[in-house]
mmCIF file of C-alpha atoms (C1' of nucleotides) in Angstrom:
data_model
loop_
_atom_site.group_PDB
_atom_site.id
_atom_site.type_symbol
_atom_site.label_atom_id
_atom_site.label_comp_id
_atom_site.label_asym_id
_atom_site.label_seq_id
_atom_site.Cartn_x
_atom_site.Cartn_y
_atom_site.Cartn_z
ATOM 1 C CA UNK R 860 -38.687 -28.847 -59.626
ATOM 2 C CA UNK R 861 -38.872 -27.724 -56.045
ATOM 3 C CA UNK R 862 -41.273 -25.364 -54.331
ATOM 4 C CA UNK R 863 -39.811 -22.044 -53.298
ATOM 5 C CA UNK R 864 -41.038 -19.068 -51.350
ATOM 6 C CA UNK R 865 -40.072 -15.663 -52.732
ATOM 7 C CA UNK R 866 -40.610 -12.565 -50.641
ATOM 8 C CA UNK R 867 -40.981 -9.486 -52.808
ATOM 9 C CA UNK R 868 -40.474 -6.172 -51.039
ATOM 10 C CA UNK R 869 -40.581 -2.789 -52.753
ATOM 11 C CA UNK R 870 -37.560 -0.562 -52.137
ATOM 12 C CA UNK R 871 -38.387 2.698 -50.267
ATOM 13 C CA UNK R 872 -41.916 2.273 -51.639
ATOM 14 C CA UNK R 873 -43.649 5.548 -50.730
ATOM 15 C CA UNK R 874 -40.595 7.659 -51.490
ATOM 16 C CA UNK R 875 -40.063 5.829 -54.780
ATOM 17 C CA UNK R 876 -43.652 6.451 -55.858
ATOM 18 C CA UNK R 877 -43.291 10.161 -55.039
ATOM 19 C CA UNK R 878 -40.022 10.371 -56.977
ATOM 20 C CA UNK R 879 -41.766 8.819 -59.987
ATOM 21 C CA UNK R 880 -44.146 11.736 -60.243
ATOM 22 C CA UNK R 881 -41.513 14.310 -59.302
ATOM 23 C CA UNK R 882 -38.315 13.105 -61.012
ATOM 24 C CA UNK R 883 -36.412 16.177 -59.838
ATOM 25 C CA UNK R 884 -36.444 14.594 -56.347
ATOM 26 C CA UNK R 885 -34.274 11.689 -57.482
ATOM 27 C CA UNK R 886 -31.074 11.538 -55.459
ATOM 28 C CA UNK R 887 -32.395 13.880 -52.756
ATOM 29 C CA UNK R 888 -33.306 13.006 -49.183
ATOM 30 C CA UNK R 889 -37.096 12.544 -49.281
ATOM 31 C CA UNK R 890 -39.265 11.920 -46.218
ATOM 32 C CA UNK R 891 -42.916 10.897 -46.560
ATOM 33 C CA UNK R 892 -45.055 11.184 -43.441
ATOM 34 C CA UNK R 893 -48.140 12.771 -41.904
ATOM 35 C CA UNK R 894 -49.255 15.885 -43.702
ATOM 36 C CA UNK R 895 -45.734 16.662 -44.782
ATOM 37 C CA UNK R 896 -45.265 19.285 -42.070
ATOM 38 C CA UNK R 897 -42.326 18.341 -39.843
ATOM 39 C CA UNK R 898 -43.506 20.689 -37.078
ATOM 40 C CA UNK R 899 -46.622 18.536 -36.518
ATOM 41 C CA UNK R 900 -47.150 15.424 -34.394
ATOM 42 C CA UNK R 901 -46.659 12.678 -36.951
ATOM 43 C CA UNK R 902 -44.073 10.052 -37.894
ATOM 44 C CA UNK R 903 -42.036 9.058 -40.911
ATOM 45 C CA UNK R 904 -43.781 6.511 -43.136
ATOM 46 C CA UNK R 905 -40.876 6.076 -45.549
ATOM 47 C CA UNK R 906 -37.509 7.784 -45.915
ATOM 48 C CA UNK R 907 -35.522 7.593 -49.143
ATOM 49 C CA UNK R 908 -32.097 5.946 -48.971
ATOM 50 C CA UNK R 909 -30.489 9.403 -49.123
ATOM 51 C CA UNK R 910 -32.501 10.471 -46.048
ATOM 52 C CA UNK R 911 -31.606 7.225 -44.257
ATOM 53 C CA UNK R 912 -27.949 8.207 -44.527
ATOM 54 C CA UNK R 913 -28.771 11.018 -42.114
ATOM 55 C CA UNK R 914 -30.263 8.534 -39.662
ATOM 56 C CA UNK R 915 -33.892 9.088 -40.631
ATOM 57 C CA UNK R 916 -35.969 5.925 -40.107
ATOM 58 C CA UNK R 917 -39.602 4.988 -40.558
ATOM 59 C CA UNK R 918 -41.571 5.309 -37.348
ATOM 60 C CA UNK R 919 -39.455 8.256 -36.245
ATOM 61 C CA UNK R 920 -41.217 11.521 -35.330
ATOM 62 C CA UNK R 921 -41.061 14.074 -38.123
ATOM 63 C CA UNK R 922 -39.672 16.564 -35.611
ATOM 64 C CA UNK R 923 -36.695 14.269 -35.080
ATOM 65 C CA UNK R 924 -36.300 13.645 -38.794
ATOM 66 C CA UNK R 925 -36.080 17.339 -39.624
ATOM 67 C CA UNK R 926 -33.465 17.810 -36.934
ATOM 68 C CA UNK R 927 -31.356 15.002 -38.382
ATOM 69 C CA UNK R 928 -31.835 16.074 -41.967
ATOM 70 C CA UNK R 929 -32.937 19.728 -42.226
ATOM 71 C CA UNK R 930 -32.547 19.736 -46.006
ATOM 72 C CA UNK R 931 -34.882 16.792 -46.601
ATOM 73 C CA UNK R 932 -37.953 17.239 -48.762
ATOM 74 C CA UNK R 933 -41.016 16.477 -46.587
ATOM 75 C CA UNK R 934 -44.073 15.149 -48.384
ATOM 76 C CA UNK R 935 -47.581 14.268 -47.162
ATOM 77 C CA UNK R 936 -48.825 10.686 -47.264
ATOM 78 C CA UNK R 937 -51.033 10.248 -50.337
ATOM 79 C CA UNK R 938 -52.898 6.959 -49.787
ATOM 80 C CA UNK R 939 -54.807 6.649 -53.088
ATOM 81 C CA UNK R 940 -51.624 6.957 -55.134
ATOM 82 C CA UNK R 941 -49.810 4.250 -53.152
ATOM 83 C CA UNK R 942 -52.853 1.997 -53.263
ATOM 84 C CA UNK R 943 -52.934 2.246 -57.046
ATOM 85 C CA UNK R 944 -49.212 1.507 -57.319
ATOM 86 C CA UNK R 945 -49.586 -1.391 -54.897
ATOM 87 C CA UNK R 946 -52.459 -2.869 -56.916
ATOM 88 C CA UNK R 947 -50.327 -2.774 -60.070
ATOM 89 C CA UNK R 948 -47.447 -4.496 -58.292
ATOM 90 C CA UNK R 949 -49.667 -7.275 -56.925
ATOM 91 C CA UNK R 950 -51.392 -7.758 -60.272
ATOM 92 C CA UNK R 951 -47.993 -8.066 -61.951
ATOM 93 C CA UNK R 952 -46.946 -10.756 -59.480
ATOM 94 C CA UNK R 953 -50.214 -12.658 -59.934
ATOM 95 C CA UNK R 954 -50.063 -12.647 -63.717
ATOM 96 C CA UNK R 955 -46.448 -13.846 -63.752
ATOM 97 C CA UNK R 956 -46.577 -17.464 -64.935
ATOM 98 C CA UNK R 957 -46.793 -20.114 -62.230
ATOM 99 C CA UNK R 958 -47.095 -17.872 -59.173
ATOM 100 C CA UNK R 959 -49.259 -18.031 -56.054
ATOM 101 C CA UNK R 960 -49.394 -14.631 -54.337
ATOM 102 C CA UNK R 961 -50.042 -13.890 -50.655
ATOM 103 C CA UNK R 962 -50.179 -10.152 -50.004
ATOM 104 C CA UNK R 963 -48.548 -9.042 -46.754
ATOM 105 C CA UNK R 964 -48.891 -5.289 -46.969
ATOM 106 C CA UNK R 965 -48.924 -2.389 -49.394
ATOM 107 C CA UNK R 966 -45.426 -3.021 -50.552
ATOM 108 C CA UNK R 967 -44.692 -6.676 -49.984
ATOM 109 C CA UNK R 968 -45.949 -10.136 -50.811
ATOM 110 C CA UNK R 969 -44.980 -13.782 -50.646
ATOM 111 C CA UNK R 970 -44.844 -15.472 -54.033
ATOM 112 C CA UNK R 971 -44.863 -19.240 -54.304
ATOM 113 C CA UNK R 972 -43.189 -20.824 -57.334
ATOM 114 C CA UNK R 973 -42.214 -24.347 -58.382
ATOM 115 C CA UNK R 974 -38.986 -23.999 -60.367
ATOM 116 C CA UNK R 975 -35.456 -25.354 -60.596
ATOM 117 C CA UNK R 976 -33.820 -21.955 -60.325
ATOM 118 C CA UNK R 977 -35.534 -19.638 -57.826
ATOM 119 C CA UNK R 978 -32.962 -16.882 -58.320
ATOM 120 C CA UNK R 979 -33.824 -16.737 -61.985
ATOM 121 C CA UNK R 980 -37.504 -16.512 -61.015
ATOM 122 C CA UNK R 981 -36.689 -13.704 -58.573
ATOM 123 C CA UNK R 982 -34.922 -11.736 -61.297
ATOM 124 C CA UNK R 983 -37.877 -12.360 -63.576
ATOM 125 C CA UNK R 984 -40.276 -10.903 -61.011
ATOM 126 C CA UNK R 985 -38.043 -7.883 -60.459
ATOM 127 C CA UNK R 986 -37.956 -7.189 -64.189
ATOM 128 C CA UNK R 987 -41.727 -7.603 -64.538
ATOM 129 C CA UNK R 988 -42.444 -5.254 -61.633
ATOM 130 C CA UNK R 989 -39.953 -2.712 -62.956
ATOM 131 C CA UNK R 990 -41.498 -2.809 -66.386
ATOM 132 C CA UNK R 991 -45.050 -2.447 -65.080
ATOM 133 C CA UNK R 992 -44.397 0.248 -62.472
ATOM 134 C CA UNK R 993 -40.870 1.640 -62.982
ATOM 135 C CA UNK R 994 -40.322 0.681 -59.342
ATOM 136 C CA UNK R 995 -37.516 -1.453 -57.953
ATOM 137 C CA UNK R 996 -37.896 -4.269 -55.461
ATOM 138 C CA UNK R 997 -35.758 -6.738 -53.552
ATOM 139 C CA UNK R 998 -36.491 -10.437 -53.351
ATOM 140 C CA UNK R 999 -35.753 -12.917 -50.597
ATOM 141 C CA UNK R 1000 -35.653 -16.570 -51.584
ATOM 142 C CA UNK R 1001 -36.355 -19.239 -48.992
ATOM 143 C CA UNK R 1002 -37.627 -22.714 -48.276
ATOM 144 C CA UNK R 1003 -39.985 -21.317 -45.624
ATOM 145 C CA UNK R 1004 -41.881 -18.035 -45.328
ATOM 146 C CA UNK R 1005 -39.735 -16.891 -42.416
ATOM 147 C CA UNK R 1006 -36.466 -17.514 -44.262
ATOM 148 C CA UNK R 1007 -37.691 -15.767 -47.403
ATOM 149 C CA UNK R 1008 -38.902 -12.783 -45.394
ATOM 150 C CA UNK R 1009 -35.641 -12.397 -43.499
ATOM 151 C CA UNK R 1010 -33.573 -12.950 -46.648
ATOM 152 C CA UNK R 1011 -35.006 -9.872 -48.351
ATOM 153 C CA UNK R 1012 -33.217 -7.416 -46.074
ATOM 154 C CA UNK R 1013 -29.861 -8.918 -47.046
ATOM 155 C CA UNK R 1014 -30.715 -8.288 -50.694
ATOM 156 C CA UNK R 1015 -31.700 -4.634 -50.353
ATOM 157 C CA UNK R 1016 -31.663 -2.585 -52.416
ATOM 158 C CA UNK R 1017 -32.605 -4.114 -55.770
ATOM 159 C CA UNK R 1018 -31.009 -7.457 -54.934
ATOM 160 C CA UNK R 1019 -31.824 -11.112 -54.411
ATOM 161 C CA UNK R 1020 -30.691 -13.181 -51.420
ATOM 162 C CA UNK R 1021 -31.164 -16.865 -50.706
ATOM 163 C CA UNK R 1022 -31.707 -18.175 -47.173
ATOM 164 C CA UNK R 1023 -32.436 -21.886 -46.713
ATOM 165 C CA UNK R 1024 -31.774 -24.631 -44.181
ATOM 166 C CA UNK R 1025 -28.290 -24.929 -45.721
ATOM 167 C CA UNK R 1026 -27.060 -21.453 -44.771
ATOM 168 C CA UNK R 1027 -29.556 -20.444 -42.070
ATOM 169 C CA UNK R 1028 -27.350 -21.060 -39.067
ATOM 170 C CA UNK R 1029 -24.231 -19.740 -40.749
ATOM 171 C CA UNK R 1030 -25.988 -16.452 -41.617
ATOM 172 C CA UNK R 1031 -28.300 -16.053 -38.627
ATOM 173 C CA UNK R 1032 -26.770 -18.090 -35.780
ATOM 174 C CA UNK R 1033 -24.761 -15.338 -34.131
ATOM 175 C CA UNK R 1034 -27.319 -12.585 -34.609
ATOM 176 C CA UNK R 1035 -29.492 -11.359 -31.740
ATOM 177 C CA UNK R 1036 -32.993 -12.818 -31.496
ATOM 178 C CA UNK R 1037 -34.432 -9.460 -32.600
ATOM 179 C CA UNK R 1038 -33.131 -10.274 -36.095
ATOM 180 C CA UNK R 1039 -36.064 -12.690 -36.329
ATOM 181 C CA UNK R 1040 -39.389 -11.694 -37.846
ATOM 182 C CA UNK R 1041 -41.768 -11.673 -34.882
ATOM 183 C CA UNK R 1042 -39.232 -11.039 -32.118
ATOM 184 C CA UNK R 1043 -39.228 -7.475 -30.874
ATOM 185 C CA UNK R 1044 -37.633 -5.777 -27.884
ATOM 186 C CA UNK R 1045 -39.965 -7.305 -25.286
ATOM 187 C CA UNK R 1046 -39.720 -10.924 -26.387
ATOM 188 C CA UNK R 1047 -35.960 -10.469 -26.748
ATOM 189 C CA UNK R 1048 -35.775 -9.258 -23.141
ATOM 190 C CA UNK R 1049 -37.828 -12.203 -21.899
ATOM 191 C CA UNK R 1050 -35.582 -14.579 -23.859
ATOM 192 C CA UNK R 1051 -32.563 -12.856 -22.354
ATOM 193 C CA UNK R 1052 -34.056 -13.549 -18.916
ATOM 194 C CA UNK R 1053 -33.744 -17.281 -19.635
ATOM 195 C CA UNK R 1054 -30.211 -16.814 -21.051
ATOM 196 C CA UNK R 1055 -31.152 -16.932 -24.707
ATOM 197 C CA UNK R 1056 -29.536 -14.117 -26.665
ATOM 198 C CA UNK R 1057 -28.720 -15.379 -30.142
ATOM 199 C CA UNK R 1058 -30.650 -17.159 -32.839
ATOM 200 C CA UNK R 1059 -28.441 -20.212 -32.314
ATOM 201 C CA UNK R 1060 -29.174 -20.305 -28.591
ATOM 202 C CA UNK R 1061 -32.883 -20.058 -29.350
ATOM 203 C CA UNK R 1062 -32.679 -22.865 -31.900
ATOM 204 C CA UNK R 1063 -30.891 -25.144 -29.435
ATOM 205 C CA UNK R 1064 -33.009 -24.254 -26.410
ATOM 206 C CA UNK R 1065 -35.233 -26.753 -24.635
ATOM 207 C CA UNK R 1066 -38.852 -26.797 -25.660
ATOM 208 C CA UNK R 1067 -40.039 -27.348 -22.084
ATOM 209 C CA UNK R 1068 -38.228 -24.248 -20.882
ATOM 210 C CA UNK R 1069 -39.763 -22.134 -23.625
ATOM 211 C CA UNK R 1070 -43.236 -23.513 -22.949
ATOM 212 C CA UNK R 1071 -42.796 -22.679 -19.274
ATOM 213 C CA UNK R 1072 -41.758 -19.131 -20.132
ATOM 214 C CA UNK R 1073 -44.036 -18.365 -23.082
ATOM 215 C CA UNK R 1074 -46.949 -20.782 -23.052
ATOM 216 C CA UNK R 1075 -47.831 -23.873 -25.087
ATOM 217 C CA UNK R 1076 -48.229 -22.035 -28.365
ATOM 218 C CA UNK R 1077 -45.692 -19.212 -28.335
ATOM 219 C CA UNK R 1078 -42.923 -21.351 -26.798
ATOM 220 C CA UNK R 1079 -42.625 -23.876 -29.653
ATOM 221 C CA UNK R 1080 -43.293 -21.109 -32.173
ATOM 222 C CA UNK R 1081 -40.254 -19.168 -30.952
ATOM 223 C CA UNK R 1082 -38.029 -22.217 -30.981
ATOM 224 C CA UNK R 1083 -39.043 -22.958 -34.565
ATOM 225 C CA UNK R 1084 -38.365 -19.337 -35.452
ATOM 226 C CA UNK R 1085 -34.804 -19.774 -34.228
ATOM 227 C CA UNK R 1086 -34.461 -22.648 -36.680
ATOM 228 C CA UNK R 1087 -36.008 -20.703 -39.529
ATOM 229 C CA UNK R 1088 -39.003 -23.027 -39.520
ATOM 230 C CA UNK R 1089 -42.491 -21.839 -40.364
ATOM 231 C CA UNK R 1090 -45.147 -22.443 -42.975
ATOM 232 C CA UNK R 1091 -43.528 -23.308 -46.300
ATOM 233 C CA UNK R 1092 -46.470 -22.965 -48.674
ATOM 234 C CA UNK R 1093 -47.802 -19.671 -49.946
ATOM 235 C CA UNK R 1094 -51.579 -19.341 -49.455
ATOM 236 C CA UNK R 1095 -53.508 -17.064 -51.801
ATOM 237 C CA UNK R 1096 -56.833 -17.319 -49.985
ATOM 238 C CA UNK R 1097 -58.248 -13.784 -50.103
ATOM 239 C CA UNK R 1098 -57.811 -11.994 -46.823
ATOM 240 C CA UNK R 1099 -60.936 -11.400 -44.751
ATOM 241 C CA UNK R 1100 -60.567 -8.553 -42.276
ATOM 242 C CA UNK R 1101 -61.314 -9.230 -38.605
ATOM 243 C CA UNK R 1102 -61.871 -5.629 -37.626
ATOM 244 C CA UNK R 1103 -61.719 -2.045 -38.795
ATOM 245 C CA UNK R 1104 -60.593 0.857 -36.683
ATOM 246 C CA UNK R 1105 -59.741 4.504 -36.822
ATOM 247 C CA UNK R 1106 -57.469 6.482 -34.585
ATOM 248 C CA UNK R 1107 -56.364 10.065 -34.416
ATOM 249 C CA UNK R 1108 -53.512 11.805 -32.685
ATOM 250 C CA UNK R 1109 -54.553 15.289 -31.721
ATOM 251 C CA UNK R 1110 -52.188 18.170 -32.276
ATOM 252 C CA UNK R 1111 -53.637 19.595 -29.056
ATOM 253 C CA UNK R 1112 -54.448 17.111 -26.306
ATOM 254 C CA UNK R 1113 -58.113 16.597 -25.460
ATOM 255 C CA UNK R 1114 -59.327 17.415 -21.960
ATOM 256 C CA UNK R 1115 -62.943 18.629 -22.135
ATOM 257 C CA UNK R 1116 -65.557 15.894 -21.899
ATOM 258 C CA UNK R 1117 -67.721 17.239 -24.727
ATOM 259 C CA UNK R 1118 -64.624 17.402 -26.935
ATOM 260 C CA UNK R 1119 -63.838 13.801 -26.079
ATOM 261 C CA UNK R 1120 -67.328 12.476 -26.723
ATOM 262 C CA UNK R 1121 -67.460 14.332 -30.048
ATOM 263 C CA UNK R 1122 -64.125 12.751 -31.023
ATOM 264 C CA UNK R 1123 -65.312 9.265 -30.035
ATOM 265 C CA UNK R 1124 -68.500 9.768 -32.037
ATOM 266 C CA UNK R 1125 -66.564 10.949 -35.121
ATOM 267 C CA UNK R 1126 -64.313 7.877 -34.951
ATOM 268 C CA UNK R 1127 -67.347 5.604 -34.469
ATOM 269 C CA UNK R 1128 -68.964 7.108 -37.566
ATOM 270 C CA UNK R 1129 -65.846 6.279 -39.602
ATOM 271 C CA UNK R 1130 -65.781 2.729 -38.241
ATOM 272 C CA UNK R 1131 -69.426 2.204 -39.157
ATOM 273 C CA UNK R 1132 -68.773 3.481 -42.683
ATOM 274 C CA UNK R 1133 -66.115 0.741 -43.060
ATOM 275 C CA UNK R 1134 -68.344 -1.943 -41.568
ATOM 276 C CA UNK R 1135 -71.248 -0.975 -43.833
ATOM 277 C CA UNK R 1136 -69.062 -1.183 -46.913
ATOM 278 C CA UNK R 1137 -68.410 -4.824 -45.993
ATOM 279 C CA UNK R 1138 -71.922 -5.494 -44.757
ATOM 280 C CA UNK R 1139 -70.623 -6.990 -41.505
ATOM 281 C CA UNK R 1140 -71.920 -5.776 -38.180
ATOM 282 C CA UNK R 1141 -69.808 -4.823 -35.176
ATOM 283 C CA UNK R 1142 -69.757 -7.384 -32.402
ATOM 284 C CA UNK R 1143 -67.001 -6.060 -30.121
ATOM 285 C CA UNK R 1144 -65.866 -2.513 -29.498
ATOM 286 C CA UNK R 1145 -62.179 -1.809 -28.856
ATOM 287 C CA UNK R 1146 -61.094 1.474 -27.333
ATOM 288 C CA UNK R 1147 -57.512 2.678 -27.443
ATOM 289 C CA UNK R 1148 -56.412 5.728 -25.486
ATOM 290 C CA UNK R 1149 -52.998 7.317 -25.288
ATOM 291 C CA UNK R 1150 -52.752 9.722 -22.412
ATOM 292 C CA UNK R 1151 -50.085 12.370 -22.171
ATOM 293 C CA UNK R 1152 -47.238 11.901 -21.856
ATOM 294 C CA UNK R 1153 -47.260 8.313 -23.030
ATOM 295 C CA UNK R 1154 -49.516 5.727 -21.446
ATOM 296 C CA UNK R 1155 -51.532 3.596 -23.797
ATOM 297 C CA UNK R 1156 -54.519 1.505 -22.777
ATOM 298 C CA UNK R 1157 -56.857 -0.647 -24.768
ATOM 299 C CA UNK R 1158 -60.153 -2.080 -23.587
ATOM 300 C CA UNK R 1159 -62.629 -4.380 -25.293
ATOM 301 C CA UNK R 1160 -66.310 -5.005 -24.728
ATOM 302 C CA UNK R 1161 -68.576 -7.483 -26.422
ATOM 303 C CA UNK R 1162 -71.923 -6.050 -27.436
ATOM 304 C CA UNK R 1163 -75.211 -7.646 -26.389
ATOM 305 C CA UNK R 1164 -76.035 -7.927 -30.067
ATOM 306 C CA UNK R 1165 -74.229 -7.025 -33.316
ATOM 307 C CA UNK R 1166 -74.866 -3.496 -34.547
ATOM 308 C CA UNK R 1167 -74.226 -0.941 -37.258
ATOM 309 C CA UNK R 1168 -75.365 1.912 -34.998
ATOM 310 C CA UNK R 1169 -72.552 4.427 -34.430
ATOM 311 C CA UNK R 1170 -74.337 5.732 -31.331
ATOM 312 C CA UNK R 1171 -74.130 2.298 -29.683
ATOM 313 C CA UNK R 1172 -70.452 1.959 -30.588
ATOM 314 C CA UNK R 1173 -69.656 5.460 -29.336
ATOM 315 C CA UNK R 1174 -71.586 4.899 -26.100
ATOM 316 C CA UNK R 1175 -69.751 1.622 -25.476
ATOM 317 C CA UNK R 1176 -66.400 3.279 -26.147
ATOM 318 C CA UNK R 1177 -67.228 6.090 -23.716
ATOM 319 C CA UNK R 1178 -68.194 3.566 -21.037
ATOM 320 C CA UNK R 1179 -64.850 1.844 -21.479
ATOM 321 C CA UNK R 1180 -63.144 5.222 -21.216
ATOM 322 C CA UNK R 1181 -65.079 6.069 -18.038
ATOM 323 C CA UNK R 1182 -64.014 2.745 -16.542
ATOM 324 C CA UNK R 1183 -60.370 3.659 -17.021
ATOM 325 C CA UNK R 1184 -61.063 6.607 -14.712
ATOM 326 C CA UNK R 1185 -58.014 8.557 -15.798
ATOM 327 C CA UNK R 1186 -58.243 12.301 -16.268
ATOM 328 C CA UNK R 1187 -54.869 12.892 -17.834
ATOM 329 C CA UNK R 1188 -55.005 14.738 -21.154
ATOM 330 C CA UNK R 1189 -55.670 12.506 -24.143
ATOM 331 C CA UNK R 1190 -53.355 12.655 -27.136
ATOM 332 C CA UNK R 1191 -54.689 9.744 -29.118
ATOM 333 C CA UNK R 1192 -58.050 8.050 -29.393
ATOM 334 C CA UNK R 1193 -58.858 4.930 -31.352
ATOM 335 C CA UNK R 1194 -62.133 3.112 -31.872
ATOM 336 C CA UNK R 1195 -62.125 -0.308 -33.495
ATOM 337 C CA UNK R 1196 -65.077 -2.422 -34.454
ATOM 338 C CA UNK R 1197 -64.520 -6.162 -34.468
ATOM 339 C CA UNK R 1198 -66.821 -7.737 -37.009
ATOM 340 C CA UNK R 1199 -69.034 -10.791 -36.878
ATOM 341 C CA UNK R 1200 -66.964 -13.597 -38.450
ATOM 342 C CA UNK R 1201 -68.168 -14.992 -41.773
ATOM 343 C CA UNK R 1202 -70.123 -18.229 -41.680
ATOM 344 C CA UNK R 1203 -67.697 -21.082 -41.168
ATOM 345 C CA UNK R 1204 -65.156 -18.785 -39.531
ATOM 346 C CA UNK R 1205 -61.927 -17.428 -40.951
ATOM 347 C CA UNK R 1206 -59.928 -19.567 -43.353
ATOM 348 C CA UNK R 1207 -56.601 -17.999 -42.473
ATOM 349 C "C1'" DT U 1002 -35.939 11.281 -30.078
ATOM 350 C "C1'" DC U 1003 -40.499 11.504 -28.284
ATOM 351 C "C1'" DT U 1004 -43.253 8.480 -30.379
ATOM 352 C "C1'" DG U 1005 -48.964 7.457 -36.598
ATOM 353 C "C1'" DG U 1006 -52.479 4.660 -38.055
ATOM 354 C "C1'" DG U 1007 -53.689 0.406 -39.954
ATOM 355 C "C1'" DG U 1008 -53.881 -4.297 -38.383
ATOM 356 C "C1'" DT U 1009 -53.326 -9.501 -36.009
ATOM 357 C "C1'" DC U 1010 -52.647 -12.883 -32.444
ATOM 358 C "C1'" DC U 1011 -51.565 -14.841 -27.768
ATOM 359 C "C1'" DT U 1012 -51.887 -15.745 -22.568
ATOM 360 C "C1'" DA U 1013 -53.741 -15.525 -18.006
ATOM 361 C "C1'" DG U 1014 -57.351 -15.729 -15.137
ATOM 362 C "C1'" DG U 1015 -62.177 -15.146 -13.561
ATOM 363 C "C1'" DA U 1016 -67.079 -16.539 -14.073
ATOM 364 C "C1'" DC U 1017 -69.996 -19.976 -14.990
ATOM 365 C "C1'" DC U 1018 -71.711 -24.656 -16.235
ATOM 366 C "C1'" DC U 1019 -72.005 -29.777 -15.900
ATOM 367 C "C1'" DT N 547 -68.762 -29.459 4.657
ATOM 368 C "C1'" DC N 548 -65.886 -28.421 1.327
ATOM 369 C "C1'" DT N 549 -64.884 -28.800 -3.070
ATOM 370 C "C1'" DG N 550 -62.762 -32.454 -8.715
ATOM 371 C "C1'" DG N 551 -61.985 -31.938 -13.392
ATOM 372 C "C1'" DG N 552 -63.412 -30.636 -17.730
ATOM 373 C "C1'" DG N 553 -65.156 -27.244 -20.649
ATOM 374 C "C1'" DT N 554 -66.623 -22.455 -22.645
ATOM 375 C "C1'" DC N 555 -66.870 -17.554 -22.772
ATOM 376 C "C1'" DC N 556 -65.225 -13.192 -21.536
ATOM 377 C "C1'" DT N 557 -62.002 -9.329 -20.342
ATOM 378 C "C1'" DA N 558 -57.400 -7.430 -19.268
ATOM 379 C "C1'" DG N 559 -53.279 -6.860 -21.031
ATOM 380 C "C1'" DG N 560 -49.266 -7.616 -23.880
ATOM 381 C "C1'" DA N 561 -46.668 -8.049 -28.158
ATOM 382 C "C1'" DC N 562 -45.693 -7.813 -32.900
ATOM 383 C "C1'" DC N 563 -45.858 -6.231 -37.892
ATOM 384 C "C1'" DC N 564 -45.980 -2.793 -41.955
#
DNA sequence: TCTGGGGTCCTAGGACCC
DNA sequence: TCTGGGGTCCTAGGACCC
């Protein structure tokens, strides 16, 4: 028996959950995002496959989505319902015989299994999840986490796809580096600057050149990514959060100073509520500001001593904001509290 | 097209210490 | 007078993911 990594990813998760409770929506273009009002500043969280046929994608402004698909049904994001569905999915994966489960997000997880036939195991997981939740998922099978993760997209929807060292280069070699999990537009551009455009070119590139361009850590990491190499063992150590933050995009930009300080204080109060629920004090304050039209800045400051006091966090955030010395209208504010690490540090 | 809200991690470089 | 080499801690800033 060999060890395999399965990547389980729910199909159109939020839309699928909504369709479960409103079966009449089945087969229709459904868009879940914001408060469900496509005239507001908000983005698409999930679009059903029918909506995707009109070019609607997650991350897209609702205003754009409604233009592309005026007949779509727009629904508000309903966190508690998705959290409950997610918990059932993860519990189903954990109770499946012989699995080790590493949760990646609401709707996806790595599942480690030791079996002769990983495809059979993948089908078994799909059936178990379907039975428990009436929701469909796709499964990527790999010999590393990266390969399993990338494989899933080739299996969507409702399928299984196997990506291992045997077919990695054949499947991925000619694709652009952005096809890799962890390579976005910026890294792709920087790779392009050193004449690396495909996964194959990245895999065959010189380590020294990548270290020179990306540093001692990221350089080798990228080269390994091109080869499909990464951690191969699923780790079910419970996740310990590093920080908690809250941010808000304002329908009307903020300009008045009292408005801004009230907003910072409200966000700080929310952050402290999260920190208190974990019993871990704030040790660094992060401020994120998006000015109009679209300039984003983040600043961090370490506190003299850890605190649960929202006034201290708000005051620190306002000092960081004052330091930016930018009086453009603010469209988004975020306050994040980085927590004191647990004794012995983080395991993962 | 006009960009949410939740996160994590990395690199460079300055300040400071021995 | 002019300044090595090693280390730690901190902030600025960037990038990625779901």
